[in-house]
XYZ file of C-alpha atoms in Angstrom:
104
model
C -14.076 -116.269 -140.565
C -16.705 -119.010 -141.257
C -20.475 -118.459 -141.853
C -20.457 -118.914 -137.984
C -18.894 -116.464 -136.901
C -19.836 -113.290 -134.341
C -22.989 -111.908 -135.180
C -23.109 -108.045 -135.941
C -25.170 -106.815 -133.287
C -22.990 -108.991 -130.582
C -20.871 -106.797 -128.007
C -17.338 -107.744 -127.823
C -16.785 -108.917 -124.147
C -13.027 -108.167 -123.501
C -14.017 -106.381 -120.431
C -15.749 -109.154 -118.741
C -12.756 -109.336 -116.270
C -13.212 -105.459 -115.357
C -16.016 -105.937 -112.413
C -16.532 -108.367 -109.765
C -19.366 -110.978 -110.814
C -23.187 -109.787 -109.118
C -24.313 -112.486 -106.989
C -27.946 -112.431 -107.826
C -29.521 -115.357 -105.898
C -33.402 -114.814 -107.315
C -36.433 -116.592 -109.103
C -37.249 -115.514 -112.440
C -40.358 -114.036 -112.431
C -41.504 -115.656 -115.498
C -40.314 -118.892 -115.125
C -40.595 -120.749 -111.744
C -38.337 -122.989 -112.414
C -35.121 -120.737 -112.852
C -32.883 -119.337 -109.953
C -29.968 -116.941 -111.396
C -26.791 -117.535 -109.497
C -24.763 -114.857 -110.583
C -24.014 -112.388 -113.407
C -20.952 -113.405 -114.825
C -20.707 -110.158 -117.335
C -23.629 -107.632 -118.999
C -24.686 -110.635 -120.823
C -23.364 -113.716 -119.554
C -25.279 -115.386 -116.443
C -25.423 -118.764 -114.222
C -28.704 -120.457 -113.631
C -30.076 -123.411 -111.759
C -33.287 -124.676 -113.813
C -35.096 -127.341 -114.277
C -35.306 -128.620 -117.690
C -37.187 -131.709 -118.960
C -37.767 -132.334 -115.560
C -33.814 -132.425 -114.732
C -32.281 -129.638 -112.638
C -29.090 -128.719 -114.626
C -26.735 -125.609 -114.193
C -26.830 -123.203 -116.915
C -24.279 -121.040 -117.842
C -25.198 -119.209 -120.531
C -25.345 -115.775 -122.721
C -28.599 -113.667 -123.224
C -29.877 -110.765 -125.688
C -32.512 -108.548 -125.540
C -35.718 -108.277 -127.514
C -38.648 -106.259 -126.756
C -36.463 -105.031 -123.744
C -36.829 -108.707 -122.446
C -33.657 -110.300 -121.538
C -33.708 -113.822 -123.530
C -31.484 -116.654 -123.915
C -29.052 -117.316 -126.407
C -27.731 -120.434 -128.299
C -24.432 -119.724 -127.181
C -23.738 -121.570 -123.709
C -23.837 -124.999 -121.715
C -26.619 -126.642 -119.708
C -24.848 -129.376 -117.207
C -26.679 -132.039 -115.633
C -25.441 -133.056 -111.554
C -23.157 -135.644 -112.310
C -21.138 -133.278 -114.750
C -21.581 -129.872 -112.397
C -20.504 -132.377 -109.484
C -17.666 -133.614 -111.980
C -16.459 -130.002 -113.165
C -16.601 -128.868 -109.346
C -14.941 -131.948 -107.854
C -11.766 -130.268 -110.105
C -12.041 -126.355 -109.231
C -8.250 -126.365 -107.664
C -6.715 -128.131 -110.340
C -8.476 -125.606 -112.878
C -7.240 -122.732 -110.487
C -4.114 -124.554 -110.383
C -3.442 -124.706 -114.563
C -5.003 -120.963 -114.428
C -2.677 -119.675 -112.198
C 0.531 -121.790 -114.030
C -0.868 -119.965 -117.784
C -1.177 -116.648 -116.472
C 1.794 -116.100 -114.162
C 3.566 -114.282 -117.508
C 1.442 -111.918 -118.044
């Protein structure tokens, strides 16, 4: 494994598929700015935010410290035109889902 690899104290998230994502639809309390979407998994959330002065959707993982829930490096921040792009093309990802997974 390279010097990049998973971090000790990182959970192994094979049972992300196990529950139905929590549809959240609420401010952070510390930062105006943020809405959270949804919980994806325990760690793993959706966010509309403003950043730089540029709403982008943020889907991204988070850690605790201090019992505060903070955000990790590991995730992507999409501006419109690429969240417009990536949801213009939901069926054909469904599609090429449902095609990879029909043998299992």
């Amino acid at each position: 494994m390279s010097a990049r690899g998973k971090r000790k104290d990182e959970e192994d998230h094979a049972s992300e598929g196990d529950a139905p994502p929590s549809k959240t639809f609420k401010k952070d309390s510390d930062d105006t700015d943020e809405i959270v979407v949804c919980e994806i998994s325990k760690n793993r959330r959706v966010m509309v935010r403003n950043w730089q002065g540029k709403i982008v959707v943020d889907i991204r993982e988070f850690y605790v410290k201090d019992g505060k829930q903070m955000p990790g490096k590991k995730g992507i921040s999409l501006s419109l035109d690429q969240w417009n792009v990536l949801r213009n093309h939901v069926e054909e990802i469904d599609k090429a889902v449902n095609e990879n997974s029909s043998g299992d």
